[in-house]
Coordinates of C-alpha atoms and ligand atoms in Angstrom, one line a residue:
X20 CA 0.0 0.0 0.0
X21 CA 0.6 3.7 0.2
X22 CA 1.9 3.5 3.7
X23 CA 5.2 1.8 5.3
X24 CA 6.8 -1.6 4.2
X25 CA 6.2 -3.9 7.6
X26 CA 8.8 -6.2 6.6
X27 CA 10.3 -6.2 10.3
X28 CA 6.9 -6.9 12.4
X29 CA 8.1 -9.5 15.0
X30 CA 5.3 -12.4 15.2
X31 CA 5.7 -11.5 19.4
X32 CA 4.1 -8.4 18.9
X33 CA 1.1 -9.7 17.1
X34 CA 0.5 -13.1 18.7
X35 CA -0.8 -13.7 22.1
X36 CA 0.3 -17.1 22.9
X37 CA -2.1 -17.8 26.0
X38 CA -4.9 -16.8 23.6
X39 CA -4.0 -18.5 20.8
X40 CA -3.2 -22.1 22.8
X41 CA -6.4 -21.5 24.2
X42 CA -8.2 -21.3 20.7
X43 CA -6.1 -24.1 19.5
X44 CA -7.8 -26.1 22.5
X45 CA -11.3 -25.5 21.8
X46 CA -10.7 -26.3 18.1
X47 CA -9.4 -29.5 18.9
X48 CA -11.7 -30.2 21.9
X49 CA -14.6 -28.9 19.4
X50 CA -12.8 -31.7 16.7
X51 CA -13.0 -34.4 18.8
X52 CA -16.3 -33.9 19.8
X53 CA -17.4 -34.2 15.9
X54 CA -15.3 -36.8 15.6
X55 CA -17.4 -38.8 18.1
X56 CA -20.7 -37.7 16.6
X57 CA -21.2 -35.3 19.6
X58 CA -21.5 -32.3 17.1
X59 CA -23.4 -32.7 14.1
X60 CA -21.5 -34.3 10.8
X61 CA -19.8 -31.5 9.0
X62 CA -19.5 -29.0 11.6
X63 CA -15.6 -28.1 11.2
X64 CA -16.6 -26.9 15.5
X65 CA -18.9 -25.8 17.9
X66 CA -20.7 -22.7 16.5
X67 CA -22.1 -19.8 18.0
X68 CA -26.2 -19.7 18.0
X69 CA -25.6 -16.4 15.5
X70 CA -23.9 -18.4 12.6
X71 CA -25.6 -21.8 13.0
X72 CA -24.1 -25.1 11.6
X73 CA -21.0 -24.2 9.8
X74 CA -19.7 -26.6 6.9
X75 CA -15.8 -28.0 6.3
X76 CA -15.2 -27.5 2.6
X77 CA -12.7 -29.5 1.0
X78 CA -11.6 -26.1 -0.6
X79 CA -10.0 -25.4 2.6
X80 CA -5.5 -25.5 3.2
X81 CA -4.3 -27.6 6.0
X82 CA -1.8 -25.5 6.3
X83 CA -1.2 -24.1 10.5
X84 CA -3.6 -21.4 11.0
X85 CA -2.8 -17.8 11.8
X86 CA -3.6 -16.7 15.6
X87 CA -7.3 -15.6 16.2
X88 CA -5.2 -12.1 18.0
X89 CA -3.3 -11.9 14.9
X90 CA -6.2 -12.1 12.4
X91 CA -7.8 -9.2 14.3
X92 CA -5.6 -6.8 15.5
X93 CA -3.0 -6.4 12.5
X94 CA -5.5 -5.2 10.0
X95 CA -5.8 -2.8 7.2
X96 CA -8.7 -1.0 6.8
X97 CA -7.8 2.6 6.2
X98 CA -11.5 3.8 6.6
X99 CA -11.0 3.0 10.6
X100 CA -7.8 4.6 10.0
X101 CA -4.0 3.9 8.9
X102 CA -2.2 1.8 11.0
X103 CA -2.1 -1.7 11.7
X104 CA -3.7 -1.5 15.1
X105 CA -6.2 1.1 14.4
X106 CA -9.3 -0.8 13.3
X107 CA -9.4 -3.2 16.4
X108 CA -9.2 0.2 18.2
X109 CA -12.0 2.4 16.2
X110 CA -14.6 -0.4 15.7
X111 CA -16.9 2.1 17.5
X112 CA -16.7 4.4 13.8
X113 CA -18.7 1.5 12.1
X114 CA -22.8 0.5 13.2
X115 CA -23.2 -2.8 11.2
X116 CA -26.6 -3.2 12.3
X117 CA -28.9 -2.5 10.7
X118 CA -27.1 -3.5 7.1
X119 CA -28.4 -4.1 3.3
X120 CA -26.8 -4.9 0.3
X121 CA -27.8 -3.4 -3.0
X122 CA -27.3 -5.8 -5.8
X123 CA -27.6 -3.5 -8.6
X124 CA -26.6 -2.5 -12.5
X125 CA -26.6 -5.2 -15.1
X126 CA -29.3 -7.5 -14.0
X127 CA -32.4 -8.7 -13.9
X128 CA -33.1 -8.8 -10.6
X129 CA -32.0 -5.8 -8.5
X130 CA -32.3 -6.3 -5.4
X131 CA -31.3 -5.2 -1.8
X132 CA -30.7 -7.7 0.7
X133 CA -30.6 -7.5 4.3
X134 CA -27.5 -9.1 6.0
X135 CA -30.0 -11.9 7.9
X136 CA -31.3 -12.7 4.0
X137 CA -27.5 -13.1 3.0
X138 CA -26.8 -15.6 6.1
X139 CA -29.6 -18.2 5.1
X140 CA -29.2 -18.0 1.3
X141 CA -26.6 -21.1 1.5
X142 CA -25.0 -23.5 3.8
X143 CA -22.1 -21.6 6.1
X144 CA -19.1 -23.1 4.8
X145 CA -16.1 -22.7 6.8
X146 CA -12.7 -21.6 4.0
X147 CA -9.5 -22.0 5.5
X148 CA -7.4 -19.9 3.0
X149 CA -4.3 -18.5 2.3
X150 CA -4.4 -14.5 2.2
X151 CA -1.2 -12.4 1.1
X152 CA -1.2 -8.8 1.5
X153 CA 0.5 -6.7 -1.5
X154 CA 3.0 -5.3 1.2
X155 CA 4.8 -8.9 1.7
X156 CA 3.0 -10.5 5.0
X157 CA 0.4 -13.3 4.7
X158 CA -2.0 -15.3 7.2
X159 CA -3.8 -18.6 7.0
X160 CA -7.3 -17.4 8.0
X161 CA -10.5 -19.7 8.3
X162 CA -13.4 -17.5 7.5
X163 CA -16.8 -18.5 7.2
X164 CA -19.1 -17.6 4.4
X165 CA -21.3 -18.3 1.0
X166 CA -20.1 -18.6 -2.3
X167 CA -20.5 -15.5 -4.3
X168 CA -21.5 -17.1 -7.3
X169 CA -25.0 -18.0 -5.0
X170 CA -25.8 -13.9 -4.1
X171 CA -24.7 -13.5 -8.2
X172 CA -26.8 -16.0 -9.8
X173 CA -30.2 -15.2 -7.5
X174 CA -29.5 -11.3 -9.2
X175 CA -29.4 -13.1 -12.9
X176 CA -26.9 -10.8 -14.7
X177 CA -27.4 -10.0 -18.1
X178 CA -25.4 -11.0 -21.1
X179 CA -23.6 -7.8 -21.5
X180 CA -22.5 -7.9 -17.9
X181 CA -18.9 -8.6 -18.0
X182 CA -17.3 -7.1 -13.9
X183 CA -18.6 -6.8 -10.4
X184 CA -17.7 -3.8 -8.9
X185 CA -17.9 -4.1 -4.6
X186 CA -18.7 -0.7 -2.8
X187 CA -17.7 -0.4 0.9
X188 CA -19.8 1.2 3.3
X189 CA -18.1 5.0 3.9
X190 CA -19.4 7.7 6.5
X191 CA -17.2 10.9 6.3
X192 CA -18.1 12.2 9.9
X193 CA -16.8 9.0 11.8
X194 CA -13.9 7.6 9.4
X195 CA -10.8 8.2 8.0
X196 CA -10.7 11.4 5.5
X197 CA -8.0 12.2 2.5
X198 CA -5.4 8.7 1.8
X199 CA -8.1 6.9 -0.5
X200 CA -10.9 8.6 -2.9
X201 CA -14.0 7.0 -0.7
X202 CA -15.9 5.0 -0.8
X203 CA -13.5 2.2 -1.2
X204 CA -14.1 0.1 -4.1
X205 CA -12.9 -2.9 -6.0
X206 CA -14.1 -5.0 -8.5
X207 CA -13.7 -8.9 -10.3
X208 CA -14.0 -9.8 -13.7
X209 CA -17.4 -11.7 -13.9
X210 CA -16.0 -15.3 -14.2
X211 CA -13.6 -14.2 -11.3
X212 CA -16.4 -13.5 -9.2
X213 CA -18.1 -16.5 -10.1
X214 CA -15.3 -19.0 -8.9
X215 CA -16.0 -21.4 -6.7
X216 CA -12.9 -20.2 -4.2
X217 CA -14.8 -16.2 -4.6
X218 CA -16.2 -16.3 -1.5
X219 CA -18.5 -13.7 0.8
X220 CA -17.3 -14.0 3.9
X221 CA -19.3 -13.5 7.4
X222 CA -17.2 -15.1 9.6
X223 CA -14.1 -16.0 10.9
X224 CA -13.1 -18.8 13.6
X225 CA -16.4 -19.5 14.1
X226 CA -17.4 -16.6 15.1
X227 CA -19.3 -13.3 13.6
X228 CA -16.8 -11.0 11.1
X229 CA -15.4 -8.6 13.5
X230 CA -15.7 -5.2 12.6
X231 CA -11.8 -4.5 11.7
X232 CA -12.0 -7.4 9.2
X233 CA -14.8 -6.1 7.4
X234 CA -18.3 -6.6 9.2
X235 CA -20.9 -7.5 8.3
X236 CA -19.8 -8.6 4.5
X237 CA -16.6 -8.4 3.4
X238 CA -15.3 -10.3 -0.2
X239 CA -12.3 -13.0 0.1
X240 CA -10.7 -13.7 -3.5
X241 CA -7.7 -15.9 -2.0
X242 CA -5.5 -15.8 -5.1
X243 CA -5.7 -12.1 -5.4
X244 CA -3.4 -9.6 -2.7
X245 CA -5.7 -8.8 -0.1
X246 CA -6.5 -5.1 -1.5
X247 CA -8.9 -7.2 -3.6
X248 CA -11.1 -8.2 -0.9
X249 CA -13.5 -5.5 0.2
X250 CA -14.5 -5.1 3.6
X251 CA -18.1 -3.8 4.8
X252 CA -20.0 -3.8 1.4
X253 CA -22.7 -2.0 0.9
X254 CA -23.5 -2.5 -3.2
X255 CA -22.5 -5.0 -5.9
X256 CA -22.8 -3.7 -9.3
X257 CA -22.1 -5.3 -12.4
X258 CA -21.2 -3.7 -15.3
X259 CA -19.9 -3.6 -18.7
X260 CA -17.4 -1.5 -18.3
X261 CA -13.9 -2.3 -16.3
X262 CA -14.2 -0.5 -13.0
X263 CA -11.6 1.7 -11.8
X264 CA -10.7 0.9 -8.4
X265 CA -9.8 3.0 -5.4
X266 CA -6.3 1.6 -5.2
X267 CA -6.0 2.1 -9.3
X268 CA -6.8 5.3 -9.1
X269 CA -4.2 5.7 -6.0
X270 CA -1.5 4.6 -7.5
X271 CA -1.9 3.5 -11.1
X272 CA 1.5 2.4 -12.0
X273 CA 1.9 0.1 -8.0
X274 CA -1.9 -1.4 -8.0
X275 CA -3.1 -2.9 -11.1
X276 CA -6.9 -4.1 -11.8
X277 CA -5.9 -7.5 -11.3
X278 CA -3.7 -8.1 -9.0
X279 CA -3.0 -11.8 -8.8
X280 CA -0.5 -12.9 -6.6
X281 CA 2.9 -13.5 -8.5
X282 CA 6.4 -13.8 -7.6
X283 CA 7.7 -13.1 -11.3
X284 CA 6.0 -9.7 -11.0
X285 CA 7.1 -6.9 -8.7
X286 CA 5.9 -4.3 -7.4
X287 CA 7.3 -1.3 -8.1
X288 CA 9.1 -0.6 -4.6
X289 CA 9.7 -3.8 -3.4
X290 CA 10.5 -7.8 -4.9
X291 CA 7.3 -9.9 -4.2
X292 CA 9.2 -13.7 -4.4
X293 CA 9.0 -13.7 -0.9
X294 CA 6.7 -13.4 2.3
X295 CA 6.6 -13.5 5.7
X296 CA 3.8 -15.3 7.0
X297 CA 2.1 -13.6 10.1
X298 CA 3.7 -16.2 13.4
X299 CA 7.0 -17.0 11.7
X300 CA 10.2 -15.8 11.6
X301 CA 11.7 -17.1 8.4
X302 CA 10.3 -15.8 4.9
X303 CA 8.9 -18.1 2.8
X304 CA 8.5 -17.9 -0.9
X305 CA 5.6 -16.8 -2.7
X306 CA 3.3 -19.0 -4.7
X307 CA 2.1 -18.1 -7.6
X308 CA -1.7 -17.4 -7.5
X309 CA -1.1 -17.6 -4.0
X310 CA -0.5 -21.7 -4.3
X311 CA -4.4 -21.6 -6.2
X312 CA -2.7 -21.6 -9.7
X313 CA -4.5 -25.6 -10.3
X314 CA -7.6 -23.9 -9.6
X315 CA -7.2 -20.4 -11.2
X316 CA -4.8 -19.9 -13.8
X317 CA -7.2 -21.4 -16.5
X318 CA -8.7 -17.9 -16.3
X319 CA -5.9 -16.2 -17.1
X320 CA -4.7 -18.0 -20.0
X321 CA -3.1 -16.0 -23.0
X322 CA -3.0 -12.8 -21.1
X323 CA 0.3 -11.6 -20.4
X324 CA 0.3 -10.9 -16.7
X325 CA 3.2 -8.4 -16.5
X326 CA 1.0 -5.9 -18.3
X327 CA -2.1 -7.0 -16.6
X328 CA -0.6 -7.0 -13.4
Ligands
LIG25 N1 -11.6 -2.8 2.5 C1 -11.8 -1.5 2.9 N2 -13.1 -1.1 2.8 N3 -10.9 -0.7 3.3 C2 -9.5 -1.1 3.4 O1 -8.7 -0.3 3.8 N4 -7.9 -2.9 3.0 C3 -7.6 -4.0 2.1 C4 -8.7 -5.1 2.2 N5 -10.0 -4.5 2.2 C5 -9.2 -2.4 3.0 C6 -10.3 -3.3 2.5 C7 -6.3 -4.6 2.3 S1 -5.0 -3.6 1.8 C8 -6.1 -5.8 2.9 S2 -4.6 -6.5 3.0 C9 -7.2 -6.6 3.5 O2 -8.5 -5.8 3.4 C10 -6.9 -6.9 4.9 O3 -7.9 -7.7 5.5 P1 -7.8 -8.2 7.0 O4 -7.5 -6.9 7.8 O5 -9.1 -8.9 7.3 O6 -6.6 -9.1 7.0

């Protein structure tokens, strides 16, 4: 992003060990209990009464997951302000309740949904992804969520429809002013946002979104850098034009429309073959598509992705 390179964070500043052995416990107790038919079959754990039954999808890494403190207090969402701590700290600047979503432009059926309409349009499935952030950090999150090809099909887009633009919910009196023409938005090509991994997330550990990741709808496009994945939406519009996104419009030449995670490509003021993942102290190398290349690169094939970076 825009702001400083946190290539030096020490995992011990982030990670709360006591809290995160404690979460690692009730996962596994919460494992075991499925595992002898105490919870229902498919429940990945015990869920609260607000999400109901939550699904394992075999979409999900096994890779070790990042620490619940981790996931929500090292966040960027510049709208609850600028540094990495901030949103945990300003969650008071967003009311997510109550919330609608306007499914609008090229389709059929407009419509606006309310968030309680969005939680019982499909089965919770829990996605344990990958996420890697443009500025060289990544986590292993497990968010919970719908497909976004479900909310995109019920609005039947029309044939000249061809991207989704996502607009995130902006309210110039409590949050963040100047950095980023507001509202934030981004936007998918169509077949991107109709891949199975797209996913709109309500949920993470088991639990409701908390408001610094993006309550109460955020987007979660796993082989994408984490700019992609807009938090708080407000409207979906699909159109036939290509969006240009907040970040584009930022900084043309650093953030592209795409944005697919890819080693070969850097950005501008900094190599991107390597990340640190969020917990460890060695940096590991980064995959191309974020490790979802089996699954996505079909969708890029033919296009030269230096100049659509
Ligand atoms: N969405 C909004 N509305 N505002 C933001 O500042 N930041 C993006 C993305 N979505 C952002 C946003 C960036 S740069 C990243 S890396 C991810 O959210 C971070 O998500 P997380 O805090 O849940 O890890």
């Amino acid at each position: 992003m825009l702001i400083r390179h946190p290539d030096d964070i020490l995992p011990s500043e982030i990670t709360t060990p006591r809290l995160y052995q404690e979460r690692r416990r009730f996962m596994s107790l919460a494992g075991g209990m499925a595992l002898a038919g105490i919870l229902p079959a498919g429940t990945a754990h015990a869920s609260p009464a607000s999400l109901g039954p939550i699904l394992k999808s075999p979409l999900s890494t096994s890779e070790g997951q990042t620490s619940f403190k981790a996931v929500t207090t090292y966040n960027n969402y510049y709208e609850l302000g600028t540094d990495k701590e901030d949103p945990a700290q300003n969650t008071h600047r967003l009311k997510t309740s109550p919330w609608t979503v306007r499914v609008e432009g090229l389709v059929n059926k407009p419509r606006t949904f309310g968030i309680e309409e969005i939680l019982k349009l499909a089965p919770l499935e829990e996605r344990i992804y990958r996420m890697r952030c443009v500025e060289g950090w990544s986590m292993v999150i497990p968010w919970v969520g719908i497909p976004l090809a479900t909310l995109l099909k019920l609005a039947d887009p029309q044939g000249s429809a061809r991207f989704v633009e996502f607009v995130s919910h902006y309210d110039k009196a409590t949050m963040t002013r100047g950095v980023l023409d507001w509202p934030y938005n981004e936007a998918l090509r169509l077949d991107e946002a109709r891949h199975p991994l797209t996913l709109l997330a309500v949920g993470l550990y088991g639990e409701l979104l908390p408001i610094q990741n993006g309550a109460p709808l955020r987007l979660v496009v796993p082989w994408k850098y984490g700019f992609k994945s807009g938090k708080s939406i407000v409207a979906i519009r699909l159109t036939e034009k290509q969006p240009v996104t907040a970040w584009m419009k930022a900084g043309p030449s650093e953030y592209g429309f795409y944005s697919n995670v890819n080693p070969e490509v850097d950005h501008p003021r900094w190599s991107q073959a390597t990340e640190r993942r969020i917990g460890e102290f060695s940096k590991r190398k980064t995959l191309m598509f974020n490790g979802y290349a089996d699954q996505v690169a079909s969708l890029y094939s033919g296009m030269d992705l230096r100049r659509n970076f």
